[in-house]
Short mmCIF file of C-alpha atoms and ligand atoms in Angstrom, two decimals:
data_model
loop_
_atom_site.label_atom_id
_atom_site.label_comp_id
_atom_site.label_asym_id
_atom_site.label_seq_id
_atom_site.Cartn_x
_atom_site.Cartn_y
_atom_site.Cartn_z
CA MET A 1 212.44 93.75 115.76
CA ILE A 2 210.84 94.10 112.38
CA ARG A 3 212.48 96.86 110.25
CA PHE A 4 210.17 98.79 107.97
CA ALA A 5 210.75 101.01 105.08
CA ILE A 6 208.14 103.55 103.96
CA VAL A 7 207.78 104.16 100.26
CA GLY A 8 205.83 107.26 99.34
CA PRO A 9 206.30 109.87 102.21
CA GLY A 10 203.10 111.56 101.30
CA GLY A 11 199.67 112.28 102.97
CA ILE A 12 198.86 108.95 104.57
CA ALA A 13 202.54 108.03 105.52
CA GLU A 14 203.02 111.36 107.35
CA SER A 15 199.68 111.63 109.02
CA MET A 16 199.15 108.09 110.10
CA LEU A 17 201.45 105.26 109.15
CA ALA A 18 204.78 106.68 110.32
CA PRO A 19 203.39 107.76 113.94
CA ALA A 20 201.47 104.47 114.21
CA LEU A 21 204.45 102.40 113.55
CA ALA A 22 206.44 104.18 116.44
CA GLU A 23 203.60 102.75 118.52
CA VAL A 24 203.82 99.02 117.56
CA PRO A 25 205.96 97.05 119.76
CA GLY A 26 208.72 95.11 117.89
CA ALA A 27 208.53 97.46 114.81
CA GLN A 28 210.92 100.20 113.69
CA LEU A 29 210.95 102.65 110.87
CA TRP A 30 214.29 101.76 109.13
CA SER A 31 214.48 103.63 105.78
CA VAL A 32 212.39 105.86 103.47
CA HIS A 33 212.07 105.97 99.65
CA SER A 34 210.83 109.17 97.84
CA ARG A 35 211.42 110.27 94.21
CA SER A 36 213.40 113.01 95.88
CA LEU A 37 216.27 112.24 98.02
CA GLU A 38 215.83 115.55 99.88
CA ARG A 39 212.17 114.60 100.72
CA ALA A 40 213.29 111.00 101.88
CA ARG A 41 216.02 112.45 104.06
CA THR A 42 213.57 115.10 105.74
CA PHE A 43 211.07 112.41 106.45
CA ALA A 44 213.43 109.94 107.71
CA SER A 45 214.77 112.53 110.06
CA ARG A 46 211.49 113.62 111.23
CA PHE A 47 210.35 110.09 112.12
CA GLY A 48 213.71 108.89 113.31
CA ALA A 49 214.35 106.17 110.68
CA ALA A 50 217.06 104.15 112.28
CA ALA A 51 219.13 102.63 109.34
CA PRO A 52 222.79 103.94 108.94
CA ARG A 53 221.74 105.00 105.31
CA PRO A 54 217.92 105.73 105.77
CA ALA A 55 217.06 107.80 102.61
CA PHE A 56 216.67 106.45 99.04
CA ASP A 57 215.53 107.86 95.72
CA ASP A 58 216.18 104.40 94.08
CA LEU A 59 213.65 101.63 95.32
CA ALA A 60 215.86 98.91 94.05
CA ALA A 61 218.80 100.03 96.12
CA LEU A 62 216.52 100.43 99.21
CA CYS A 63 215.21 96.79 98.81
CA ALA A 64 218.80 95.44 98.48
CA ASP A 65 219.52 96.29 102.12
CA PRO A 66 219.80 93.23 103.89
CA ALA A 67 218.90 94.39 107.29
CA LEU A 68 215.38 95.57 105.89
CA ASP A 69 212.57 93.17 106.50
CA ALA A 70 209.40 94.87 105.17
CA VAL A 71 208.11 97.75 103.17
CA ILE A 72 204.94 99.75 103.48
CA LEU A 73 203.78 101.09 100.21
CA ALA A 74 202.07 104.50 100.44
CA THR A 75 202.27 105.56 96.84
CA PRO A 76 199.66 106.04 94.26
CA ASP A 77 197.58 103.03 93.60
CA GLY A 78 198.85 102.38 89.95
CA LEU A 79 202.39 101.89 91.34
CA HIS A 80 201.64 99.29 93.85
CA ALA A 81 201.89 96.21 91.62
CA GLU A 82 205.37 97.00 90.27
CA GLN A 83 206.70 98.01 93.65
CA THR A 84 205.44 95.00 95.33
CA VAL A 85 206.88 92.53 93.02
CA MET A 86 210.29 94.38 93.20
CA ALA A 87 210.12 94.23 97.07
CA ALA A 88 209.12 90.62 97.21
CA ARG A 89 211.76 89.40 94.74
CA ALA A 90 214.24 91.27 97.14
CA GLY A 91 212.78 89.04 99.92
CA LYS A 92 210.79 91.81 101.81
CA HIS A 93 207.25 91.54 103.25
CA VAL A 94 204.86 94.03 101.95
CA LEU A 95 202.14 95.94 103.51
CA CYS A 96 200.41 97.68 100.69
CA GLU A 97 197.96 100.59 100.84
CA LYS A 98 194.41 100.12 99.24
CA PRO A 99 193.44 99.43 96.68
CA MET A 100 196.24 97.03 96.08
CA ALA A 101 196.27 97.58 92.31
CA THR A 102 194.47 99.02 89.41
CA ASP A 103 194.12 95.91 87.41
CA LEU A 104 193.77 92.17 87.94
CA ASP A 105 197.02 91.41 86.23
CA GLY A 106 198.87 93.59 88.59
CA ALA A 107 197.07 92.15 91.67
CA ARG A 108 197.69 88.68 90.52
CA ALA A 109 201.39 89.34 89.90
CA MET A 110 201.61 90.76 93.69
CA VAL A 111 200.10 87.62 95.14
CA ASP A 112 202.25 85.36 92.99
CA ALA A 113 205.59 87.26 93.83
CA CYS A 114 204.90 87.14 97.47
CA LYS A 115 203.91 83.47 97.49
CA LYS A 116 206.91 82.71 95.49
CA ALA A 117 209.29 84.49 97.67
CA ASP A 118 207.51 83.38 100.82
CA VAL A 119 207.02 86.71 102.11
CA ARG A 120 203.72 88.18 103.72
CA LEU A 121 201.47 90.39 101.65
CA GLY A 122 199.01 92.62 103.60
CA VAL A 123 196.39 95.10 102.06
CA ALA A 124 195.80 98.20 104.60
CA TYR A 125 192.11 98.24 105.05
CA HIS A 126 192.60 100.11 108.63
CA LEU A 127 188.84 100.27 109.29
CA ARG A 128 188.92 96.68 110.14
CA TRP A 129 190.83 97.48 113.33
CA HIS A 130 188.51 100.23 114.27
CA ALA A 131 187.55 98.93 117.74
CA GLY A 132 183.76 99.49 117.32
CA HIS A 133 183.60 98.00 113.86
CA ARG A 134 185.42 94.92 115.34
CA ALA A 135 183.12 94.49 118.33
CA LEU A 136 180.19 94.89 116.16
CA ALA A 137 181.46 92.57 113.49
CA GLU A 138 181.89 90.02 116.33
CA ARG A 139 178.32 90.54 117.52
CA VAL A 140 176.85 90.63 113.91
CA HIS A 141 178.63 87.39 113.08
CA ALA A 142 177.46 85.63 116.22
CA GLY A 143 173.66 86.52 115.02
CA ALA A 144 173.09 89.71 116.69
CA LEU A 145 171.07 90.92 113.76
CA GLY A 146 169.56 87.46 112.67
CA GLU A 147 170.05 86.88 109.04
CA ALA A 148 172.00 89.43 106.89
CA ARG A 149 169.29 91.35 104.86
CA HIS A 150 170.86 94.70 103.67
CA LEU A 151 173.76 96.96 104.15
CA ARG A 152 174.32 100.56 103.10
CA VAL A 153 177.71 102.45 103.41
CA GLN A 154 178.04 106.04 102.29
CA TRP A 155 181.21 107.99 102.66
CA THR A 156 181.69 111.00 100.64
CA TYR A 157 183.94 114.17 100.56
CA GLN A 158 184.26 117.50 98.70
CA ALA A 159 187.34 117.59 96.55
CA ARG A 160 188.27 121.25 95.85
CA SER A 161 190.17 120.55 92.50
CA ALA A 162 190.99 117.67 90.31
CA GLU A 163 194.82 118.13 90.94
CA ASN A 164 194.94 114.95 92.85
CA TRP A 165 196.54 111.98 91.00
CA ARG A 166 193.44 110.01 91.75
CA ALA A 167 191.49 112.18 89.38
CA HIS A 168 193.56 111.13 86.37
CA GLY A 169 194.47 107.87 84.58
CA ASP A 170 198.27 107.76 84.79
CA VAL A 171 198.75 106.44 88.51
CA GLY A 172 195.11 106.50 89.42
CA ARG A 173 192.29 104.20 88.07
CA TRP A 174 189.35 105.32 90.41
CA TRP A 175 188.71 108.52 92.28
CA SER A 176 186.00 108.39 94.84
CA LEU A 177 186.01 104.50 94.56
CA ALA A 178 189.90 104.46 95.43
CA GLY A 179 189.77 107.36 98.04
CA VAL A 180 187.01 105.91 100.04
CA GLY A 181 184.94 103.37 97.97
CA THR A 182 187.31 100.58 98.35
CA HIS A 183 187.11 100.86 102.23
CA CYS A 184 183.35 100.61 101.95
CA LEU A 185 183.52 97.87 99.80
CA ASP A 186 185.83 95.99 102.10
CA LEU A 187 183.54 96.87 105.06
CA ALA A 188 180.65 95.36 103.36
CA ARG A 189 182.35 92.24 102.40
CA TRP A 190 184.10 91.79 105.87
CA LEU A 191 180.56 92.33 107.67
CA TRP A 192 178.42 90.37 105.63
CA LYS A 193 180.55 87.49 104.31
CA PRO A 194 180.45 85.08 107.32
CA LEU A 195 176.56 85.37 107.12
CA ALA A 196 175.82 85.86 103.62
CA GLY A 197 178.71 84.39 101.39
CA GLU A 198 180.64 86.10 98.69
CA VAL A 199 179.46 88.85 96.47
CA VAL A 200 177.91 87.26 93.41
CA GLU A 201 176.49 90.28 91.44
CA VAL A 202 177.72 93.70 91.08
CA ARG A 203 175.72 96.73 89.53
CA SER A 204 176.72 100.34 89.36
CA LEU A 205 175.98 103.80 88.33
CA VAL A 206 179.26 105.97 87.95
CA THR A 207 179.13 109.66 86.99
CA ARG A 208 181.73 112.36 86.40
CA PRO A 209 179.60 115.44 86.13
CA VAL A 210 182.02 118.24 87.31
CA TRP A 211 185.67 117.71 86.10
CA ARG A 212 184.64 115.07 83.50
CA GLY A 213 188.08 113.19 83.65
CA PRO A 214 188.48 109.47 83.22
CA ASN A 215 187.75 108.49 86.75
CA ASP A 216 184.55 108.32 88.84
CA GLU A 217 183.39 111.36 90.77
CA THR A 218 180.05 109.77 92.23
CA ALA A 219 179.66 106.15 92.43
CA LEU A 220 176.49 104.05 93.54
CA VAL A 221 177.48 100.33 93.71
CA MET A 222 174.99 97.70 94.41
CA LEU A 223 176.00 94.12 95.56
CA ARG A 224 174.20 90.77 95.81
CA PHE A 225 175.83 88.20 98.13
CA ALA A 226 175.40 84.33 97.81
CA SER A 227 172.60 84.24 100.28
CA GLY A 228 170.57 86.85 98.46
CA ALA A 229 171.53 89.65 101.12
CA THR A 230 172.33 92.93 99.40
CA ALA A 231 174.46 96.01 99.95
CA GLU A 232 174.79 99.52 98.44
CA LEU A 233 177.52 101.92 98.51
CA VAL A 234 177.51 105.48 97.90
CA THR A 235 180.98 107.33 97.50
CA SER A 236 181.71 110.75 96.06
CA VAL A 237 184.18 113.35 95.83
CA LEU A 238 181.57 116.11 95.06
CA PHE A 239 179.78 116.67 98.47
CA GLU A 240 180.21 116.29 102.16
CA SER A 241 178.07 114.04 104.27
CA GLU A 242 178.43 112.36 107.55
CA PRO A 243 179.84 108.83 106.78
CA ARG A 244 177.32 106.00 107.75
CA VAL A 245 177.32 102.30 107.90
CA GLU A 246 173.80 100.80 108.32
CA LEU A 247 173.03 96.99 108.67
CA PHE A 248 169.66 95.52 108.58
CA GLY A 249 169.07 91.98 109.59
CA SER A 250 165.92 89.85 110.14
CA GLN A 251 165.74 90.68 113.63
CA ALA A 252 167.69 93.84 114.33
CA SER A 253 169.61 96.59 112.91
CA ALA A 254 172.86 98.61 113.64
CA ILE A 255 174.07 101.90 112.63
CA CYS A 256 177.50 103.46 112.77
CA GLU A 257 177.75 107.26 112.35
CA GLY A 258 180.97 109.05 111.85
CA THR A 259 183.14 105.91 112.27
CA LEU A 260 184.58 105.95 108.72
CA GLY A 261 187.94 107.98 108.75
CA PRO A 262 191.34 107.68 110.23
CA HIS A 263 190.40 108.38 113.94
CA GLY A 264 188.83 105.27 115.13
CA LYS A 265 185.95 107.12 116.76
CA GLY A 266 182.15 107.71 115.95
CA ARG A 267 178.89 106.43 117.30
CA ILE A 268 177.42 103.12 117.03
CA THR A 269 173.95 101.80 118.07
CA LEU A 270 172.82 97.99 117.83
CA GLY A 271 169.22 97.20 118.14
CA GLY A 272 168.48 101.06 118.93
CA LYS A 273 170.80 101.07 121.83
CA PRO A 274 174.32 102.70 122.12
CA PHE A 275 177.06 100.21 121.47
CA GLU A 276 179.84 101.31 123.63
CA PHE A 277 183.61 100.75 122.48
CA LEU A 278 187.01 102.39 123.40
CA PRO A 279 188.48 104.26 120.52
CA VAL A 280 191.95 103.09 119.49
CA ASN A 281 194.18 103.95 116.64
CA PRO A 282 193.25 101.70 113.94
CA TYR A 283 196.59 101.98 112.20
CA VAL A 284 198.37 100.48 115.20
CA GLY A 285 196.21 97.42 115.06
CA GLU A 286 196.83 97.02 111.27
CA LEU A 287 200.50 97.21 111.75
CA SER A 288 200.53 94.94 114.68
CA ASP A 289 198.72 92.25 112.79
CA PHE A 290 201.23 92.62 110.12
CA VAL A 291 204.15 92.30 112.53
CA ASP A 292 202.38 89.20 114.28
CA ALA A 293 201.89 87.63 110.82
CA ILE A 294 205.57 88.01 109.91
CA HIS A 295 206.64 86.32 113.22
CA GLN A 296 203.89 83.68 112.99
CA HIS A 297 204.55 83.00 109.44
CA ARG A 298 200.80 83.38 108.52
CA ASP A 299 198.86 85.41 106.35
CA PRO A 300 198.01 88.99 107.58
CA GLU A 301 194.18 89.52 108.43
CA VAL A 302 193.67 91.24 105.07
CA ASP A 303 195.83 89.38 102.61
CA GLY A 304 196.55 89.65 99.01
CA ARG A 305 193.65 87.57 98.10
CA GLU A 306 191.10 89.49 99.79
CA GLY A 307 192.73 92.65 98.16
CA LEU A 308 192.50 91.04 94.89
CA ARG A 309 188.82 90.35 95.40
CA ASN A 310 188.10 93.86 95.98
CA VAL A 311 190.12 95.18 92.96
CA ALA A 312 188.07 92.70 90.88
CA ILE A 313 184.57 94.17 92.13
CA LEU A 314 185.93 97.82 91.62
CA LEU A 315 186.77 96.95 88.18
CA GLU A 316 183.44 95.51 87.51
CA ALA A 317 181.66 98.40 89.24
CA ALA A 318 183.50 101.18 87.31
CA PRO A 319 184.72 100.18 83.70
CA ARG A 320 186.99 102.74 82.28
CA ALA A 321 185.56 105.84 80.88
CA THR A 322 184.95 105.96 77.04
N1 LIG Q 401 194.13 103.55 104.58
C1 LIG Q 401 193.95 104.63 104.65
O1 LIG Q 401 193.52 105.34 105.52
C2 LIG Q 401 194.41 105.63 103.42
C3 LIG Q 401 194.43 107.01 103.53
C4 LIG Q 401 194.78 107.74 102.35
C5 LIG Q 401 195.47 107.08 101.40
N2 LIG Q 401 195.65 105.73 101.33
C6 LIG Q 401 196.23 105.11 100.30
O2 LIG Q 401 197.77 105.39 100.41
C7 LIG Q 401 198.28 105.61 99.14
C8 LIG Q 401 198.89 107.03 99.05
O3 LIG Q 401 197.87 108.05 99.22
P1 LIG Q 401 198.18 109.30 99.71
O4 LIG Q 401 196.83 110.01 99.90
O5 LIG Q 401 198.98 109.22 100.79
O6 LIG Q 401 198.85 110.06 98.41
P2 LIG Q 401 199.98 111.24 98.40
O7 LIG Q 401 199.54 112.16 99.72
O8 LIG Q 401 199.78 111.80 97.03
O9 LIG Q 401 201.31 110.56 98.76
C9 LIG Q 401 201.76 109.55 97.90
C10 LIG Q 401 203.37 109.69 97.68
O10 LIG Q 401 203.66 108.61 96.74
C11 LIG Q 401 204.86 109.25 96.16
N3 LIG Q 401 204.82 109.07 94.60
C12 LIG Q 401 205.62 108.33 93.96
N4 LIG Q 401 205.37 108.38 92.68
C13 LIG Q 401 204.23 109.22 92.55
C14 LIG Q 401 203.55 109.84 91.47
N5 LIG Q 401 203.78 109.34 90.07
N6 LIG Q 401 202.44 110.64 91.78
C15 LIG Q 401 202.16 111.01 93.03
N7 LIG Q 401 202.91 110.64 94.08
C16 LIG Q 401 203.94 109.73 93.84
C17 LIG Q 401 204.93 110.88 96.57
O11 LIG Q 401 206.10 110.90 97.40
P3 LIG Q 401 207.42 111.47 96.62
O12 LIG Q 401 207.10 112.54 95.72
O13 LIG Q 401 208.12 111.96 97.79
O14 LIG Q 401 207.95 110.18 95.83
C18 LIG Q 401 203.68 111.02 97.13
O15 LIG Q 401 203.91 111.86 98.35
C19 LIG Q 401 197.16 105.41 98.08
O16 LIG Q 401 197.25 104.03 97.72
C20 LIG Q 401 195.85 105.50 98.88
O17 LIG Q 401 194.70 104.91 98.39
C21 LIG Q 401 195.19 105.20 102.44
#
């Protein structure tokens, strides 16, 4: 049994991670960290955390528990680096929410600390465990589209205010690019890389027309891969649209509509025909891979190096506002 702590009992921990953890064979919610002991207690009790002492408001104390195996960091992006290093030094495996860090020094420190402690570091890009995406990726990588030519991902939503930490510079570094854009980037690299190589050029247009804070509100990011294949990402917190992924190859194209989100659903067509898949909870797949990685002493499918590459591209796409 791998015993997990959840750090940051907020939106994603409550709606997806804790419920999914309960469905993963060989995994157990053990303890919880919040800045408020009361919130940690409530969350621990709600999700049945099994430790004799399951609630903490001191992360070092939580990490000092010898019975704890791994932590899931579901805190704001700017806290991941310090928290990962602390957990790794205590000998705990770390599954970190995306994006893994807000600067390269932090991301590198995470990779180094986990390597030194010989613990696993995973980055939680759950969309790679969407059953339709996985089946499509397999077909695309086997040549179903021919050569990779162009890929387009659009994922936007309408923020009602700028109250969220992502809109600000203290523990957030990007807004639309962190909320949804880092997923779009990860998908583009995951789908194209085996056919087209790594990203070799990044260009972007970033705007902040409504709240005019430090972080992006709309971002258009263009990527060139080593083969010459291209990708464009459209992310925004300023308008609703149906999320789309479109892949264009030399012989065919594929379109995913409504597949981006937590649900594992949506519609996919390949070469103009419906591409059937059985929806599954992507967070269960993500957590199961992490548990397997611990048992098998291997890197998780999305490891720290993958997460670091994504952070580097985000930094290139959206330099700090002046
Ligand atoms: N993969 C996905 O599907 C997905 C979806 C959404 C978010 N995420 C990622 O998950 C992480 C958390 O996002 P979220 O949407 O769950 O955020 P959230 O709802 O704001 O929750 C974050 C939690 O972190 C704790 N925290 C500690 N220090 C904080 C600070 N200075 N400011 C705010 N909260 C602080 C808070 O719990 P206490 O106050 O109790 O300490 C808070 O509830 C982010 O990295 C995000 O990118 C991933």
